[in-house]
Amino acid sequence: MSIAKRRLSPEESRSMALAAARELLIEAGPQAVTLKAVASRIGRTHANLLHHFGSASGLQKSLAQYLTDQVCGSIAEAVLKSRTGEGTVRDIVDLTFDAFDKQGAGALSSWMLLTGNEDALDPIVDAIHALVDEVGEGGHEDREMHQDTLTLVLMALGDALIGERLADSLGLQRHSARDLAESHLEHALDRWKQDHPV
């Protein structure tokens, strides 16, 4: 029995739709993520997706949450590994930059802002904040960790949007922003290790 004909639970249907929306985002950009396009890709009706997401902006917000959950989980794991010597600072930087560039979070963020759907960015902001509090082990008091994360995320977002053109115009290597972010984060993690001796 084909997936398109099988009756799916609401969770299965939403999950399939979000996976398809992510594929469309990566393949063709945020303007391609429409209810109609997603419905067509998974063999469902426009009305079915309307039922699950309410509107195109609802789909965008859910996609932002979906991307964020996956990205934040990976980044948290990389940060914790780097603290125990299992991973590297570059792993954290690459995961963050890739999330905004190759995974489409940067394009999705800018598209949502341009279309007046700013509240769809809330899941991204909230999840990153929660991630920093969890990784920082200092709750809301760990101001330096918040500042370091702000720097990393803004660098990754900016790089996703204009990094290639800017680096090229300045005669720099494409990976220059990642190198700078790595250096900044290495200093931040060294400071963290000094403040939290084993």
PDB file of C-alpha atoms in Angstrom:
ATOM      1  CA  MET A   1       0.000   0.000   0.000  1.00  0.00           C
ATOM      2  CA  SER A   2       1.441   3.369  -0.928  1.00  0.00           C
ATOM      3  CA  ILE A   3       2.080   6.049   1.684  1.00  0.00           C
ATOM      4  CA  ALA A   4      -0.257   8.407  -0.154  1.00  0.00           C
ATOM      5  CA  LYS A   5      -3.179   5.990   0.253  1.00  0.00           C
ATOM      6  CA  ARG A   6      -2.475   4.730   3.770  1.00  0.00           C
ATOM      7  CA  ARG A   7      -4.317   6.446   6.599  1.00  0.00           C
ATOM      8  CA  LEU A   8      -1.827   8.299   8.783  1.00  0.00           C
ATOM      9  CA  SER A   9      -2.083   9.503  12.341  1.00  0.00           C
ATOM     10  CA  PRO A  10      -2.038  13.296  12.794  1.00  0.00           C
ATOM     11  CA  GLU A  11       1.553  13.058  14.100  1.00  0.00           C
ATOM     12  CA  GLU A  12       2.686  10.968  11.125  1.00  0.00           C
ATOM     13  CA  SER A  13       1.021  13.356   8.696  1.00  0.00           C
ATOM     14  CA  ARG A  14       2.609  16.437  10.320  1.00  0.00           C
ATOM     15  CA  SER A  15       6.004  14.757  10.459  1.00  0.00           C
ATOM     16  CA  MET A  16       5.855  13.799   6.772  1.00  0.00           C
ATOM     17  CA  ALA A  17       4.765  17.321   5.849  1.00  0.00           C
ATOM     18  CA  LEU A  18       7.598  18.928   7.815  1.00  0.00           C
ATOM     19  CA  ALA A  19      10.200  16.580   6.317  1.00  0.00           C
ATOM     20  CA  ALA A  20       8.896  17.473   2.831  1.00  0.00           C
ATOM     21  CA  ALA A  21       8.880  21.189   3.700  1.00  0.00           C
ATOM     22  CA  ARG A  22      12.501  20.923   4.797  1.00  0.00           C
ATOM     23  CA  GLU A  23      13.427  19.207   1.519  1.00  0.00           C
ATOM     24  CA  LEU A  24      11.706  21.965  -0.462  1.00  0.00           C
ATOM     25  CA  LEU A  25      13.460  24.620   1.609  1.00  0.00           C
ATOM     26  CA  ILE A  26      16.893  23.130   0.911  1.00  0.00           C
ATOM     27  CA  GLU A  27      16.193  22.372  -2.763  1.00  0.00           C
ATOM     28  CA  ALA A  28      14.420  25.538  -3.888  1.00  0.00           C
ATOM     29  CA  GLY A  29      14.448  28.114  -1.084  1.00  0.00           C
ATOM     30  CA  PRO A  30      11.806  29.352   1.344  1.00  0.00           C
ATOM     31  CA  GLN A  31       9.463  30.754  -1.315  1.00  0.00           C
ATOM     32  CA  ALA A  32       8.930  27.158  -2.490  1.00  0.00           C
ATOM     33  CA  VAL A  33       7.596  26.064   0.911  1.00  0.00           C
ATOM     34  CA  THR A  34       3.872  26.410   0.299  1.00  0.00           C
ATOM     35  CA  LEU A  35       0.977  24.301   1.533  1.00  0.00           C
ATOM     36  CA  LYS A  36       0.225  23.292  -2.055  1.00  0.00           C
ATOM     37  CA  ALA A  37       3.820  22.245  -2.821  1.00  0.00           C
ATOM     38  CA  VAL A  38       4.179  20.271   0.397  1.00  0.00           C
ATOM     39  CA  ALA A  39       0.792  18.578  -0.102  1.00  0.00           C
ATOM     40  CA  SER A  40       1.753  17.604  -3.638  1.00  0.00           C
ATOM     41  CA  ARG A  41       5.075  16.175  -2.518  1.00  0.00           C
ATOM     42  CA  ILE A  42       3.544  13.868   0.112  1.00  0.00           C
ATOM     43  CA  GLY A  43       0.395  12.967  -1.821  1.00  0.00           C
ATOM     44  CA  ARG A  44      -2.013  14.800   0.467  1.00  0.00           C
ATOM     45  CA  THR A  45      -4.535  17.540  -0.168  1.00  0.00           C
ATOM     46  CA  HIS A  46      -4.141  21.242   0.463  1.00  0.00           C
ATOM     47  CA  ALA A  47      -7.106  20.996   2.842  1.00  0.00           C
ATOM     48  CA  ASN A  48      -5.355  18.256   4.808  1.00  0.00           C
ATOM     49  CA  LEU A  49      -2.328  20.465   5.431  1.00  0.00           C
ATOM     50  CA  LEU A  50      -4.532  23.441   6.188  1.00  0.00           C
ATOM     51  CA  HIS A  51      -6.112  21.312   8.904  1.00  0.00           C
ATOM     52  CA  HIS A  52      -2.698  20.555  10.442  1.00  0.00           C
ATOM     53  CA  PHE A  53      -1.016  23.964  10.132  1.00  0.00           C
ATOM     54  CA  GLY A  54      -3.847  26.486   9.738  1.00  0.00           C
ATOM     55  CA  SER A  55      -2.020  28.617   7.153  1.00  0.00           C
ATOM     56  CA  ALA A  56       1.224  29.008   5.218  1.00  0.00           C
ATOM     57  CA  SER A  57       2.650  31.035   8.113  1.00  0.00           C
ATOM     58  CA  GLY A  58       1.642  28.219  10.476  1.00  0.00           C
ATOM     59  CA  LEU A  59       3.591  25.804   8.281  1.00  0.00           C
ATOM     60  CA  GLN A  60       6.605  28.147   8.363  1.00  0.00           C
ATOM     61  CA  LYS A  61       6.458  28.405  12.140  1.00  0.00           C
ATOM     62  CA  SER A  62       6.227  24.632  12.496  1.00  0.00           C
ATOM     63  CA  LEU A  63       9.120  24.214  10.060  1.00  0.00           C
ATOM     64  CA  ALA A  64      11.206  26.670  12.089  1.00  0.00           C
ATOM     65  CA  GLN A  65      10.484  24.622  15.231  1.00  0.00           C
ATOM     66  CA  TYR A  66      11.289  21.370  13.406  1.00  0.00           C
ATOM     67  CA  LEU A  67      14.626  22.670  12.120  1.00  0.00           C
ATOM     68  CA  THR A  68      15.502  24.203  15.462  1.00  0.00           C
ATOM     69  CA  ASP A  69      14.837  21.033  17.451  1.00  0.00           C
ATOM     70  CA  GLN A  70      17.136  19.041  15.183  1.00  0.00           C
ATOM     71  CA  VAL A  71      19.854  21.691  15.028  1.00  0.00           C
ATOM     72  CA  CYS A  72      19.898  22.509  18.747  1.00  0.00           C
ATOM     73  CA  GLY A  73      20.124  18.845  19.664  1.00  0.00           C
ATOM     74  CA  SER A  74      23.174  18.420  17.435  1.00  0.00           C
ATOM     75  CA  ILE A  75      24.856  21.592  18.686  1.00  0.00           C
ATOM     76  CA  ALA A  76      24.274  20.699  22.350  1.00  0.00           C
ATOM     77  CA  GLU A  77      25.810  17.283  21.781  1.00  0.00           C
ATOM     78  CA  ALA A  78      28.825  18.837  20.026  1.00  0.00           C
ATOM     79  CA  VAL A  79      29.365  21.380  22.837  1.00  0.00           C
ATOM     80  CA  LEU A  80      29.234  18.704  25.519  1.00  0.00           C
ATOM     81  CA  LYS A  81      31.619  16.474  23.541  1.00  0.00           C
ATOM     82  CA  SER A  82      34.091  19.345  23.111  1.00  0.00           C
ATOM     83  CA  ARG A  83      34.128  19.866  26.877  1.00  0.00           C
ATOM     84  CA  THR A  84      35.067  16.242  27.481  1.00  0.00           C
ATOM     85  CA  GLY A  85      37.636  16.177  24.691  1.00  0.00           C
ATOM     86  CA  GLU A  86      35.551  13.931  22.396  1.00  0.00           C
ATOM     87  CA  GLY A  87      34.657  16.633  19.870  1.00  0.00           C
ATOM     88  CA  THR A  88      36.133  19.847  18.597  1.00  0.00           C
ATOM     89  CA  VAL A  89      35.150  23.483  18.658  1.00  0.00           C
ATOM     90  CA  ARG A  90      35.088  23.333  14.859  1.00  0.00           C
ATOM     91  CA  ASP A  91      32.323  20.694  15.093  1.00  0.00           C
ATOM     92  CA  ILE A  92      30.151  23.211  16.965  1.00  0.00           C
ATOM     93  CA  VAL A  93      30.924  25.980  14.481  1.00  0.00           C
ATOM     94  CA  ASP A  94      30.286  23.784  11.435  1.00  0.00           C
ATOM     95  CA  LEU A  95      26.991  22.467  12.815  1.00  0.00           C
ATOM     96  CA  THR A  96      25.782  25.990  13.544  1.00  0.00           C
ATOM     97  CA  PHE A  97      26.893  27.462  10.223  1.00  0.00           C
ATOM     98  CA  ASP A  98      25.525  24.473   8.284  1.00  0.00           C
ATOM     99  CA  ALA A  99      22.172  24.825  10.038  1.00  0.00           C
ATOM    100  CA  PHE A 100      21.769  28.354   8.736  1.00  0.00           C
ATOM    101  CA  ASP A 101      23.336  27.719   5.331  1.00  0.00           C
ATOM    102  CA  LYS A 102      22.961  24.145   4.048  1.00  0.00           C
ATOM    103  CA  GLN A 103      19.928  23.294   6.204  1.00  0.00           C
ATOM    104  CA  GLY A 104      18.123  26.480   5.139  1.00  0.00           C
ATOM    105  CA  ALA A 105      17.473  28.138   8.517  1.00  0.00           C
ATOM    106  CA  GLY A 106      19.059  31.413   7.365  1.00  0.00           C
ATOM    107  CA  ALA A 107      16.944  31.623   4.220  1.00  0.00           C
ATOM    108  CA  LEU A 108      13.822  30.634   6.164  1.00  0.00           C
ATOM    109  CA  SER A 109      14.501  33.284   8.811  1.00  0.00           C
ATOM    110  CA  SER A 110      14.970  36.072   6.279  1.00  0.00           C
ATOM    111  CA  TRP A 111      11.906  34.966   4.288  1.00  0.00           C
ATOM    112  CA  MET A 112       9.737  34.988   7.409  1.00  0.00           C
ATOM    113  CA  LEU A 113      10.928  38.485   8.278  1.00  0.00           C
ATOM    114  CA  LEU A 114      10.302  39.759   4.749  1.00  0.00           C
ATOM    115  CA  THR A 115       6.783  38.318   4.674  1.00  0.00           C
ATOM    116  CA  GLY A 116       5.860  39.819   8.050  1.00  0.00           C
ATOM    117  CA  ASN A 117       5.862  36.496   9.867  1.00  0.00           C
ATOM    118  CA  GLU A 118       8.371  37.556  12.546  1.00  0.00           C
ATOM    119  CA  ASP A 119       6.714  35.514  15.289  1.00  0.00           C
ATOM    120  CA  ALA A 120       7.628  32.381  13.335  1.00  0.00           C
ATOM    121  CA  LEU A 121      11.211  33.058  14.492  1.00  0.00           C
ATOM    122  CA  ASP A 122      10.164  32.618  18.134  1.00  0.00           C
ATOM    123  CA  PRO A 123      10.820  28.842  18.151  1.00  0.00           C
ATOM    124  CA  ILE A 124      14.365  29.434  16.891  1.00  0.00           C
ATOM    125  CA  VAL A 125      15.087  32.147  19.467  1.00  0.00           C
ATOM    126  CA  ASP A 126      13.473  30.218  22.339  1.00  0.00           C
ATOM    127  CA  ALA A 127      15.239  26.946  21.514  1.00  0.00           C
ATOM    128  CA  ILE A 128      18.658  28.590  21.217  1.00  0.00           C
ATOM    129  CA  HIS A 129      18.084  30.352  24.542  1.00  0.00           C
ATOM    130  CA  ALA A 130      17.127  27.064  26.209  1.00  0.00           C
ATOM    131  CA  LEU A 131      20.140  25.357  24.634  1.00  0.00           C
ATOM    132  CA  VAL A 132      22.522  27.995  25.983  1.00  0.00           C
ATOM    133  CA  ASP A 133      21.059  27.718  29.478  1.00  0.00           C
ATOM    134  CA  GLU A 134      21.356  23.934  29.397  1.00  0.00           C
ATOM    135  CA  VAL A 135      24.890  23.849  27.999  1.00  0.00           C
ATOM    136  CA  GLY A 136      26.070  26.762  30.105  1.00  0.00           C
ATOM    137  CA  GLU A 137      24.982  25.029  33.311  1.00  0.00           C
ATOM    138  CA  GLY A 138      24.535  28.471  34.751  1.00  0.00           C
ATOM    139  CA  GLY A 139      20.906  29.105  33.941  1.00  0.00           C
ATOM    140  CA  HIS A 140      20.014  32.682  33.183  1.00  0.00           C
ATOM    141  CA  GLU A 141      23.059  33.908  35.109  1.00  0.00           C
ATOM    142  CA  ASP A 142      25.557  32.667  32.538  1.00  0.00           C
ATOM    143  CA  ARG A 143      25.714  35.970  30.675  1.00  0.00           C
ATOM    144  CA  GLU A 144      29.029  35.267  28.963  1.00  0.00           C
ATOM    145  CA  MET A 145      27.675  32.030  27.460  1.00  0.00           C
ATOM    146  CA  HIS A 146      24.665  33.973  26.169  1.00  0.00           C
ATOM    147  CA  GLN A 147      26.960  36.556  24.582  1.00  0.00           C
ATOM    148  CA  ASP A 148      29.132  33.867  22.996  1.00  0.00           C
ATOM    149  CA  THR A 149      26.066  32.143  21.555  1.00  0.00           C
ATOM    150  CA  LEU A 150      24.690  35.426  20.234  1.00  0.00           C
ATOM    151  CA  THR A 151      27.991  36.023  18.458  1.00  0.00           C
ATOM    152  CA  LEU A 152      28.081  32.518  16.972  1.00  0.00           C
ATOM    153  CA  VAL A 153      24.468  32.564  15.766  1.00  0.00           C
ATOM    154  CA  LEU A 154      24.706  36.066  14.274  1.00  0.00           C
ATOM    155  CA  MET A 155      27.928  35.110  12.485  1.00  0.00           C
ATOM    156  CA  ALA A 156      26.305  31.941  11.121  1.00  0.00           C
ATOM    157  CA  LEU A 157      23.173  33.791  10.002  1.00  0.00           C
ATOM    158  CA  GLY A 158      25.159  36.589   8.344  1.00  0.00           C
ATOM    159  CA  ASP A 159      27.434  34.091   6.650  1.00  0.00           C
ATOM    160  CA  ALA A 160      24.448  32.164   5.288  1.00  0.00           C
ATOM    161  CA  LEU A 161      22.940  35.327   3.827  1.00  0.00           C
ATOM    162  CA  ILE A 162      25.950  37.202   2.375  1.00  0.00           C
ATOM    163  CA  GLY A 163      29.095  35.359   3.494  1.00  0.00           C
ATOM    164  CA  GLU A 164      30.156  34.028   0.123  1.00  0.00           C
ATOM    165  CA  ARG A 165      29.799  37.350  -1.714  1.00  0.00           C
ATOM    166  CA  LEU A 166      31.339  39.375   1.101  1.00  0.00           C
ATOM    167  CA  ALA A 167      34.339  37.073   1.527  1.00  0.00           C
ATOM    168  CA  ASP A 168      34.881  37.102  -2.240  1.00  0.00           C
ATOM    169  CA  SER A 169      34.700  40.911  -2.454  1.00  0.00           C
ATOM    170  CA  LEU A 170      37.177  41.225   0.418  1.00  0.00           C
ATOM    171  CA  GLY A 171      39.554  38.691  -1.125  1.00  0.00           C
ATOM    172  CA  LEU A 172      39.099  36.261   1.775  1.00  0.00           C
ATOM    173  CA  GLN A 173      38.643  32.502   1.794  1.00  0.00           C
ATOM    174  CA  ARG A 174      35.027  31.283   1.923  1.00  0.00           C
ATOM    175  CA  HIS A 175      35.629  29.651   5.314  1.00  0.00           C
ATOM    176  CA  SER A 176      37.024  32.839   6.919  1.00  0.00           C
ATOM    177  CA  ALA A 177      33.898  33.523   9.001  1.00  0.00           C
ATOM    178  CA  ARG A 178      33.955  29.950  10.300  1.00  0.00           C
ATOM    179  CA  ASP A 179      37.636  30.340  11.217  1.00  0.00           C
ATOM    180  CA  LEU A 180      36.861  33.540  13.144  1.00  0.00           C
ATOM    181  CA  ALA A 181      33.920  31.901  14.912  1.00  0.00           C
ATOM    182  CA  GLU A 182      36.098  28.911  15.825  1.00  0.00           C
ATOM    183  CA  SER A 183      38.763  31.164  17.339  1.00  0.00           C
ATOM    184  CA  HIS A 184      36.157  33.109  19.329  1.00  0.00           C
ATOM    185  CA  LEU A 185      34.507  29.929  20.613  1.00  0.00           C
ATOM    186  CA  GLU A 186      37.836  28.326  21.556  1.00  0.00           C
ATOM    187  CA  HIS A 187      38.568  31.315  23.808  1.00  0.00           C
ATOM    188  CA  ALA A 188      35.064  31.097  25.267  1.00  0.00           C
ATOM    189  CA  LEU A 189      35.367  27.371  26.040  1.00  0.00           C
ATOM    190  CA  ASP A 190      38.842  27.848  27.532  1.00  0.00           C
ATOM    191  CA  ARG A 191      37.347  30.488  29.814  1.00  0.00           C
ATOM    192  CA  TRP A 192      34.512  28.096  30.718  1.00  0.00           C
ATOM    193  CA  LYS A 193      37.027  25.342  31.618  1.00  0.00           C
ATOM    194  CA  GLN A 194      38.923  27.764  33.873  1.00  0.00           C
ATOM    195  CA  ASP A 195      35.698  28.710  35.641  1.00  0.00           C
ATOM    196  CA  HIS A 196      34.565  25.054  35.929  1.00  0.00           C
ATOM    197  CA  PRO A 197      37.666  22.988  36.802  1.00  0.00           C
ATOM    198  CA  VAL A 198      37.156  19.232  36.810  1.00  0.00           C
TER     199      VAL A 198
END
